[in-house]
Amino acid sequence: MSDNVRPESLKRITTPELAKAFIDEQIAAVKAQVGENGKVLLALSGGVDSSVCAALISKAIGSRLICVHVNHGLLRKGEPEQVCKVFGEQFESQLIYVDAVDRFLDALAGVADPEAKRKIIGKIFIDVFAEEAKKLDGIEFLGQGTIYPDILESGPVKSHHNVGGLPEELNFRLVEPVKFLYKDEVRVVGKALGLPDNMVFRQPFPGPGLGVRCVGAITRDRLEALREADAIVRDELDKLDPLPWQYFAVVPDIKSTGIKDGQRYMGWPVVIRAITTVDAVTAKSVEIPWDMLCRIRDRIVENVPGVNRVLWEISDKPTSTIEWE
Ligand code: XMP
């Protein structure tokens, strides 16, 4: 049987009890694979998959797991802080926090083409991670939060920008404790490991992060406006039941006329986007109650510098993609 086919003996993990049994099995498996002294390096984005993977490996080998969290400046409000808090305090693993914000934003300055932006973000991410790896001695293993759909859809190695394509000279052996799980199972396991709900039930977030929602050439002021507006949009839409699959803010690179204190001024629009989907191949726009929209509008225009308009996007996929870039 191939190493990449889910074993028939693995039952669907739907309850805390099943999760606990899975965790115990994987702790034993990681210990057996890594040995008494082996060390594991892991790129920790703060997403569900890498967080659950890190928590599991950490339960198995404690401080012999070294997590690297690269802050590329395109994370959502509060995310780097939460990763540092959870993995710095709750688990025994070591955490290396790399502030690479200037490096990413300097490289992105003036770049408007979406694919060029993605390439830059992906490349610098790998460079930064490889530099950190080279500073550390005697690491043989790489922990990866590969999940089963990644294997089914795109081959064995997670190919998105979070972790993809590490240089071969690093020559790691992979430790992938959740590679046979579906997303809902990863969440059940994450809960059983004691990860906070807002990490376990986090909506999907693209590897290039806010970079593809700060449309066009990213500037620091517009990126900050996006981060603040996005936090407000999420804070309000978190109250919807059921929750949309993805909900976020977008700030296009345009300015239009606004008025404040009797003076005209030019400001950015914030676009609110909320969609529901099964597989992200097609998506439907989600209805947002009018009073909630008005509250979001008021909070954004009162609190986010540079923004003078708030728009609600109602397009479906197709014709529009979920992200703007
Ligand atoms: P689109 O915009 O193509 O998005 O309708 C479909 C899903 O994929 C996510 N997405 C990405 N995820 N790196 C990622 O890791 C990317 O470059 C990327 N682009 C889009 C998007 O958020 C949605 O869930």
Short mmCIF file of N, CA, C and O in Angstrom, two decimals, residues 220-311:
data_model
loop_
_atom_site.label_atom_id
_atom_site.label_comp_id
_atom_site.label_asym_id
_atom_site.label_seq_id
_atom_site.Cartn_x
_atom_site.Cartn_y
_atom_site.Cartn_z
N ARG A 220 2.24 50.64 2.95
CA ARG A 220 2.08 50.32 4.37
C ARG A 220 0.81 50.94 4.95
O ARG A 220 0.13 50.33 5.77
N ASP A 221 0.48 52.16 4.51
CA ASP A 221 -0.70 52.80 5.10
C ASP A 221 -1.99 52.10 4.66
O ASP A 221 -2.90 51.87 5.46
N ARG A 222 -2.06 51.69 3.40
CA ARG A 222 -3.27 51.01 2.93
C ARG A 222 -3.36 49.61 3.54
O ARG A 222 -4.44 49.13 3.86
N LEU A 223 -2.20 48.97 3.73
CA LEU A 223 -2.18 47.65 4.36
C LEU A 223 -2.69 47.74 5.81
O LEU A 223 -3.45 46.89 6.27
N GLU A 224 -2.26 48.79 6.51
CA GLU A 224 -2.75 48.98 7.90
C GLU A 224 -4.25 49.23 7.93
O GLU A 224 -4.96 48.72 8.79
N ALA A 225 -4.72 50.02 6.96
CA ALA A 225 -6.17 50.28 6.89
C ALA A 225 -6.91 48.97 6.65
O ALA A 225 -7.95 48.70 7.28
N LEU A 226 -6.38 48.14 5.77
CA LEU A 226 -7.00 46.84 5.49
C LEU A 226 -7.03 45.97 6.75
O LEU A 226 -8.03 45.36 7.09
N ARG A 227 -5.89 45.92 7.47
CA ARG A 227 -5.80 45.06 8.66
C ARG A 227 -6.84 45.48 9.71
O ARG A 227 -7.51 44.66 10.31
N GLU A 228 -6.97 46.80 9.89
CA GLU A 228 -7.94 47.30 10.88
C GLU A 228 -9.37 47.03 10.43
O GLU A 228 -10.21 46.57 11.20
N ALA A 229 -9.65 47.32 9.17
CA ALA A 229 -11.01 47.12 8.66
C ALA A 229 -11.38 45.63 8.68
O ALA A 229 -12.50 45.26 9.03
N ASP A 230 -10.42 44.79 8.34
CA ASP A 230 -10.66 43.34 8.34
C ASP A 230 -10.99 42.84 9.75
O ASP A 230 -11.88 41.99 9.92
N ALA A 231 -10.30 43.39 10.75
CA ALA A 231 -10.58 42.97 12.14
C ALA A 231 -12.01 43.35 12.52
O ALA A 231 -12.71 42.59 13.20
N ILE A 232 -12.46 44.51 12.05
CA ILE A 232 -13.84 44.95 12.36
C ILE A 232 -14.84 44.05 11.63
O ILE A 232 -15.83 43.58 12.22
N VAL A 233 -14.60 43.79 10.35
CA VAL A 233 -15.52 42.93 9.58
C VAL A 233 -15.62 41.56 10.24
O VAL A 233 -16.71 41.02 10.42
N ARG A 234 -14.49 40.99 10.64
CA ARG A 234 -14.53 39.65 11.25
C ARG A 234 -15.22 39.68 12.61
O ARG A 234 -16.00 38.79 12.95
N ASP A 235 -14.94 40.73 13.37
CA ASP A 235 -15.55 40.84 14.70
C ASP A 235 -17.08 40.86 14.60
O ASP A 235 -17.77 40.22 15.39
N GLU A 236 -17.61 41.56 13.61
CA GLU A 236 -19.07 41.61 13.45
C GLU A 236 -19.61 40.32 12.83
O GLU A 236 -20.57 39.75 13.34
N LEU A 237 -18.99 39.84 11.75
CA LEU A 237 -19.54 38.67 11.07
C LEU A 237 -19.35 37.38 11.88
O LEU A 237 -20.05 36.38 11.63
N ASP A 238 -18.45 37.40 12.85
CA ASP A 238 -18.32 36.26 13.78
C ASP A 238 -19.65 35.95 14.46
O ASP A 238 -19.85 34.85 14.97
N LYS A 239 -20.56 36.95 14.50
CA LYS A 239 -21.84 36.76 15.20
C LYS A 239 -22.86 36.04 14.32
O LYS A 239 -23.95 35.69 14.79
N LEU A 240 -22.59 35.88 13.03
CA LEU A 240 -23.57 35.22 12.15
C LEU A 240 -23.66 33.73 12.47
O LEU A 240 -22.68 33.09 12.84
N ASP A 241 -24.85 33.19 12.31
CA ASP A 241 -25.06 31.76 12.52
C ASP A 241 -25.99 31.24 11.42
O ASP A 241 -27.15 31.67 11.38
N PRO A 242 -25.52 30.37 10.52
CA PRO A 242 -24.20 29.78 10.49
C PRO A 242 -23.13 30.77 10.02
O PRO A 242 -23.46 31.75 9.34
N LEU A 243 -21.88 30.48 10.37
CA LEU A 243 -20.79 31.34 9.92
C LEU A 243 -20.56 31.15 8.43
O LEU A 243 -20.63 30.02 7.94
N PRO A 244 -20.30 32.23 7.70
CA PRO A 244 -19.90 32.05 6.30
C PRO A 244 -18.57 31.28 6.24
O PRO A 244 -17.86 31.20 7.24
N TRP A 245 -18.26 30.76 5.09
CA TRP A 245 -17.02 29.96 4.94
C TRP A 245 -15.79 30.87 5.00
O TRP A 245 -14.80 30.55 5.61
N GLN A 246 -15.90 32.02 4.32
CA GLN A 246 -14.85 33.04 4.42
C GLN A 246 -15.50 34.41 4.49
O GLN A 246 -16.50 34.65 3.81
N TYR A 247 -14.96 35.28 5.29
CA TYR A 247 -15.48 36.65 5.38
C TYR A 247 -14.34 37.57 5.76
O TYR A 247 -13.59 37.29 6.69
N PHE A 248 -14.22 38.65 5.00
CA PHE A 248 -13.02 39.47 5.15
C PHE A 248 -13.21 40.83 4.47
O PHE A 248 -14.24 41.07 3.84
N ALA A 249 -12.21 41.68 4.60
CA ALA A 249 -12.23 42.99 3.93
C ALA A 249 -11.20 43.00 2.81
O ALA A 249 -10.22 42.27 2.84
N VAL A 250 -11.47 43.86 1.84
CA VAL A 250 -10.54 44.08 0.72
C VAL A 250 -10.40 45.59 0.58
O VAL A 250 -11.39 46.32 0.75
N VAL A 251 -9.19 46.06 0.29
CA VAL A 251 -9.04 47.50 0.01
C VAL A 251 -8.38 47.67 -1.35
O VAL A 251 -7.18 47.43 -1.51
N PRO A 252 -9.16 48.05 -2.37
CA PRO A 252 -8.59 48.27 -3.70
C PRO A 252 -7.74 49.54 -3.73
O PRO A 252 -7.89 50.42 -2.87
N ASP A 253 -6.88 49.59 -4.73
CA ASP A 253 -5.96 50.72 -4.84
C ASP A 253 -6.62 51.86 -5.61
O ASP A 253 -6.18 52.23 -6.70
N ILE A 254 -7.72 52.37 -5.07
CA ILE A 254 -8.34 53.55 -5.69
C ILE A 254 -8.75 54.53 -4.60
O ILE A 254 -8.99 54.12 -3.46
N LYS A 255 -8.82 55.77 -4.98
CA LYS A 255 -9.29 56.77 -4.03
C LYS A 255 -10.48 57.50 -4.66
O LYS A 255 -10.51 57.73 -5.87
N SER A 256 -11.43 57.85 -3.83
CA SER A 256 -12.57 58.61 -4.32
C SER A 256 -12.83 59.75 -3.34
O SER A 256 -12.30 59.77 -2.22
N THR A 257 -13.69 60.66 -3.77
CA THR A 257 -13.90 61.87 -2.96
C THR A 257 -14.74 61.57 -1.73
O THR A 257 -15.74 60.86 -1.80
N GLY A 258 -14.30 62.12 -0.61
CA GLY A 258 -15.09 62.04 0.62
C GLY A 258 -15.24 63.43 1.20
O GLY A 258 -14.70 64.40 0.64
N ILE A 259 -15.98 63.50 2.32
CA ILE A 259 -16.15 64.81 2.95
C ILE A 259 -16.06 64.65 4.46
O ILE A 259 -16.62 63.71 5.03
N LYS A 260 -15.29 65.54 5.08
CA LYS A 260 -15.11 65.47 6.53
C LYS A 260 -14.92 66.89 7.04
O LYS A 260 -14.12 67.64 6.48
N ASP A 261 -15.65 67.25 8.09
CA ASP A 261 -15.57 68.60 8.66
C ASP A 261 -15.70 69.67 7.59
O ASP A 261 -14.95 70.66 7.57
N GLY A 262 -16.61 69.43 6.65
CA GLY A 262 -16.86 70.42 5.60
C GLY A 262 -15.78 70.46 4.52
O GLY A 262 -15.85 71.28 3.60
N GLN A 263 -14.80 69.58 4.63
CA GLN A 263 -13.71 69.60 3.63
C GLN A 263 -13.77 68.36 2.76
O GLN A 263 -14.02 67.27 3.26
N ARG A 264 -13.47 68.52 1.47
CA ARG A 264 -13.36 67.35 0.60
C ARG A 264 -12.01 66.70 0.79
O ARG A 264 -11.00 67.39 1.00
N TYR A 265 -11.96 65.38 0.74
CA TYR A 265 -10.66 64.68 0.78
C TYR A 265 -10.80 63.37 0.04
O TYR A 265 -11.90 62.85 -0.15
N MET A 266 -9.66 62.80 -0.35
CA MET A 266 -9.66 61.55 -1.10
C MET A 266 -9.40 60.39 -0.14
O MET A 266 -8.51 60.46 0.70
N GLY A 267 -10.19 59.34 -0.25
CA GLY A 267 -10.01 58.19 0.65
C GLY A 267 -10.23 56.87 -0.07
O GLY A 267 -10.73 56.83 -1.20
N TRP A 268 -9.84 55.77 0.60
CA TRP A 268 -10.01 54.42 0.02
C TRP A 268 -11.40 53.86 0.36
O TRP A 268 -11.94 54.17 1.42
N PRO A 269 -11.90 52.98 -0.48
CA PRO A 269 -13.10 52.21 -0.11
C PRO A 269 -12.68 50.89 0.56
O PRO A 269 -11.65 50.33 0.21
N VAL A 270 -13.48 50.43 1.51
CA VAL A 270 -13.32 49.08 2.05
C VAL A 270 -14.45 48.23 1.48
O VAL A 270 -15.61 48.63 1.52
N VAL A 271 -14.09 47.07 0.94
CA VAL A 271 -15.10 46.14 0.41
C VAL A 271 -15.29 45.01 1.42
O VAL A 271 -14.31 44.41 1.88
N ILE A 272 -16.55 44.73 1.76
CA ILE A 272 -16.86 43.61 2.66
C ILE A 272 -17.22 42.41 1.79
O ILE A 272 -18.07 42.52 0.89
N ARG A 273 -16.58 41.27 2.05
CA ARG A 273 -16.86 40.07 1.25
C ARG A 273 -17.14 38.90 2.19
O ARG A 273 -16.36 38.64 3.12
N ALA A 274 -18.28 38.22 1.99
CA ALA A 274 -18.60 37.03 2.78
C ALA A 274 -19.18 36.00 1.83
O ALA A 274 -20.12 36.28 1.09
N ILE A 275 -18.59 34.80 1.83
CA ILE A 275 -19.06 33.77 0.89
C ILE A 275 -19.28 32.44 1.60
O ILE A 275 -18.71 32.18 2.66
N THR A 276 -20.11 31.62 0.95
CA THR A 276 -20.25 30.25 1.41
C THR A 276 -19.93 29.33 0.24
O THR A 276 -20.16 29.69 -0.93
N THR A 277 -19.34 28.19 0.54
CA THR A 277 -18.92 27.27 -0.52
C THR A 277 -18.72 25.90 0.09
O THR A 277 -18.65 25.76 1.31
N VAL A 278 -18.59 24.90 -0.77
CA VAL A 278 -18.27 23.56 -0.27
C VAL A 278 -16.78 23.28 -0.50
O VAL A 278 -16.09 22.76 0.35
N ASP A 279 -16.30 23.69 -1.67
CA ASP A 279 -14.94 23.30 -2.04
C ASP A 279 -14.12 24.45 -2.62
O ASP A 279 -13.04 24.24 -3.15
N ALA A 280 -14.66 25.68 -2.52
CA ALA A 280 -13.99 26.88 -3.03
C ALA A 280 -13.91 26.95 -4.56
O ALA A 280 -13.37 27.89 -5.12
N VAL A 281 -14.47 25.93 -5.24
CA VAL A 281 -14.46 25.96 -6.71
C VAL A 281 -15.57 26.88 -7.22
O VAL A 281 -15.39 27.63 -8.18
N THR A 282 -16.73 26.80 -6.56
CA THR A 282 -17.78 27.80 -6.79
C THR A 282 -18.12 28.36 -5.41
O THR A 282 -17.84 27.72 -4.39
N ALA A 283 -18.72 29.55 -5.39
CA ALA A 283 -19.06 30.15 -4.10
C ALA A 283 -20.25 31.08 -4.25
O ALA A 283 -20.45 31.66 -5.33
N LYS A 284 -21.03 31.20 -3.19
CA LYS A 284 -22.18 32.11 -3.20
C LYS A 284 -21.92 33.21 -2.18
O LYS A 284 -21.43 32.95 -1.08
N SER A 285 -22.35 34.41 -2.56
CA SER A 285 -22.26 35.53 -1.64
C SER A 285 -23.27 35.31 -0.49
O SER A 285 -24.37 34.81 -0.73
N VAL A 286 -22.89 35.66 0.72
CA VAL A 286 -23.75 35.43 1.89
C VAL A 286 -24.49 36.72 2.23
O VAL A 286 -23.91 37.80 2.21
N GLU A 287 -25.76 36.57 2.59
CA GLU A 287 -26.54 37.76 2.97
C GLU A 287 -26.11 38.25 4.35
O GLU A 287 -25.99 37.47 5.29
N ILE A 288 -25.88 39.54 4.45
CA ILE A 288 -25.50 40.14 5.73
C ILE A 288 -26.63 41.09 6.16
O ILE A 288 -27.07 41.92 5.37
N PRO A 289 -27.13 40.95 7.41
CA PRO A 289 -28.23 41.82 7.83
C PRO A 289 -27.85 43.30 7.76
O PRO A 289 -26.71 43.67 8.04
N TRP A 290 -28.86 44.11 7.41
CA TRP A 290 -28.62 45.54 7.19
C TRP A 290 -28.04 46.23 8.43
O TRP A 290 -27.09 47.02 8.34
N ASP A 291 -28.56 45.90 9.62
CA ASP A 291 -28.05 46.59 10.82
C ASP A 291 -26.59 46.22 11.07
O ASP A 291 -25.80 47.04 11.54
N MET A 292 -26.22 45.01 10.73
CA MET A 292 -24.82 44.61 10.89
C MET A 292 -23.94 45.37 9.90
O MET A 292 -22.86 45.87 10.25
N LEU A 293 -24.42 45.49 8.66
CA LEU A 293 -23.66 46.25 7.66
C LEU A 293 -23.46 47.69 8.14
O LEU A 293 -22.36 48.26 8.00
N CYS A 294 -24.51 48.29 8.69
CA CYS A 294 -24.41 49.68 9.13
C CYS A 294 -23.42 49.82 10.29
O CYS A 294 -22.66 50.79 10.36
N ARG A 295 -23.44 48.83 11.20
CA ARG A 295 -22.49 48.87 12.32
C ARG A 295 -21.06 48.76 11.81
O ARG A 295 -20.17 49.48 12.24
N ILE A 296 -20.85 47.86 10.84
CA ILE A 296 -19.50 47.71 10.26
C ILE A 296 -19.07 49.03 9.62
O ILE A 296 -17.97 49.52 9.84
N ARG A 297 -19.99 49.61 8.83
CA ARG A 297 -19.69 50.90 8.17
C ARG A 297 -19.27 51.94 9.19
O ARG A 297 -18.24 52.60 9.05
N ASP A 298 -20.08 52.08 10.26
CA ASP A 298 -19.78 53.12 11.26
C ASP A 298 -18.44 52.88 11.93
O ASP A 298 -17.64 53.79 12.10
N ARG A 299 -18.21 51.63 12.31
CA ARG A 299 -16.95 51.33 13.00
C ARG A 299 -15.76 51.59 12.08
O ARG A 299 -14.72 52.09 12.51
N ILE A 300 -15.90 51.24 10.81
CA ILE A 300 -14.77 51.43 9.88
C ILE A 300 -14.52 52.92 9.64
O ILE A 300 -13.39 53.40 9.79
N VAL A 301 -15.55 53.66 9.27
CA VAL A 301 -15.27 55.07 8.91
C VAL A 301 -14.87 55.89 10.13
O VAL A 301 -14.14 56.87 10.02
N GLU A 302 -15.31 55.46 11.32
CA GLU A 302 -14.90 56.20 12.52
C GLU A 302 -13.49 55.84 12.98
O GLU A 302 -12.82 56.64 13.62
N ASN A 303 -13.05 54.63 12.70
CA ASN A 303 -11.80 54.16 13.32
C ASN A 303 -10.65 53.88 12.37
O ASN A 303 -9.53 53.65 12.83
N VAL A 304 -10.91 53.82 11.08
CA VAL A 304 -9.82 53.43 10.18
C VAL A 304 -9.38 54.64 9.34
O VAL A 304 -10.11 55.08 8.45
N PRO A 305 -8.19 55.16 9.62
CA PRO A 305 -7.73 56.33 8.89
C PRO A 305 -7.61 56.07 7.40
O PRO A 305 -7.17 54.99 6.99
N GLY A 306 -8.03 57.05 6.60
CA GLY A 306 -7.86 56.96 5.15
C GLY A 306 -9.03 56.35 4.42
O GLY A 306 -9.05 56.32 3.19
N VAL A 307 -10.03 55.84 5.16
CA VAL A 307 -11.16 55.17 4.49
C VAL A 307 -12.39 56.07 4.54
O VAL A 307 -12.75 56.59 5.59
N ASN A 308 -13.04 56.27 3.38
CA ASN A 308 -14.24 57.11 3.39
C ASN A 308 -15.48 56.42 2.81
O ASN A 308 -16.54 57.01 2.77
N ARG A 309 -15.33 55.20 2.33
CA ARG A 309 -16.49 54.49 1.78
C ARG A 309 -16.45 53.03 2.21
O ARG A 309 -15.37 52.46 2.36
N VAL A 310 -17.65 52.44 2.37
CA VAL A 310 -17.74 51.01 2.68
C VAL A 310 -18.72 50.38 1.69
O VAL A 310 -19.84 50.86 1.54
N LEU A 311 -18.28 49.33 1.01
CA LEU A 311 -19.09 48.67 -0.01
C LEU A 311 -19.30 47.21 0.38
O LEU A 311 -18.43 46.59 0.98
#
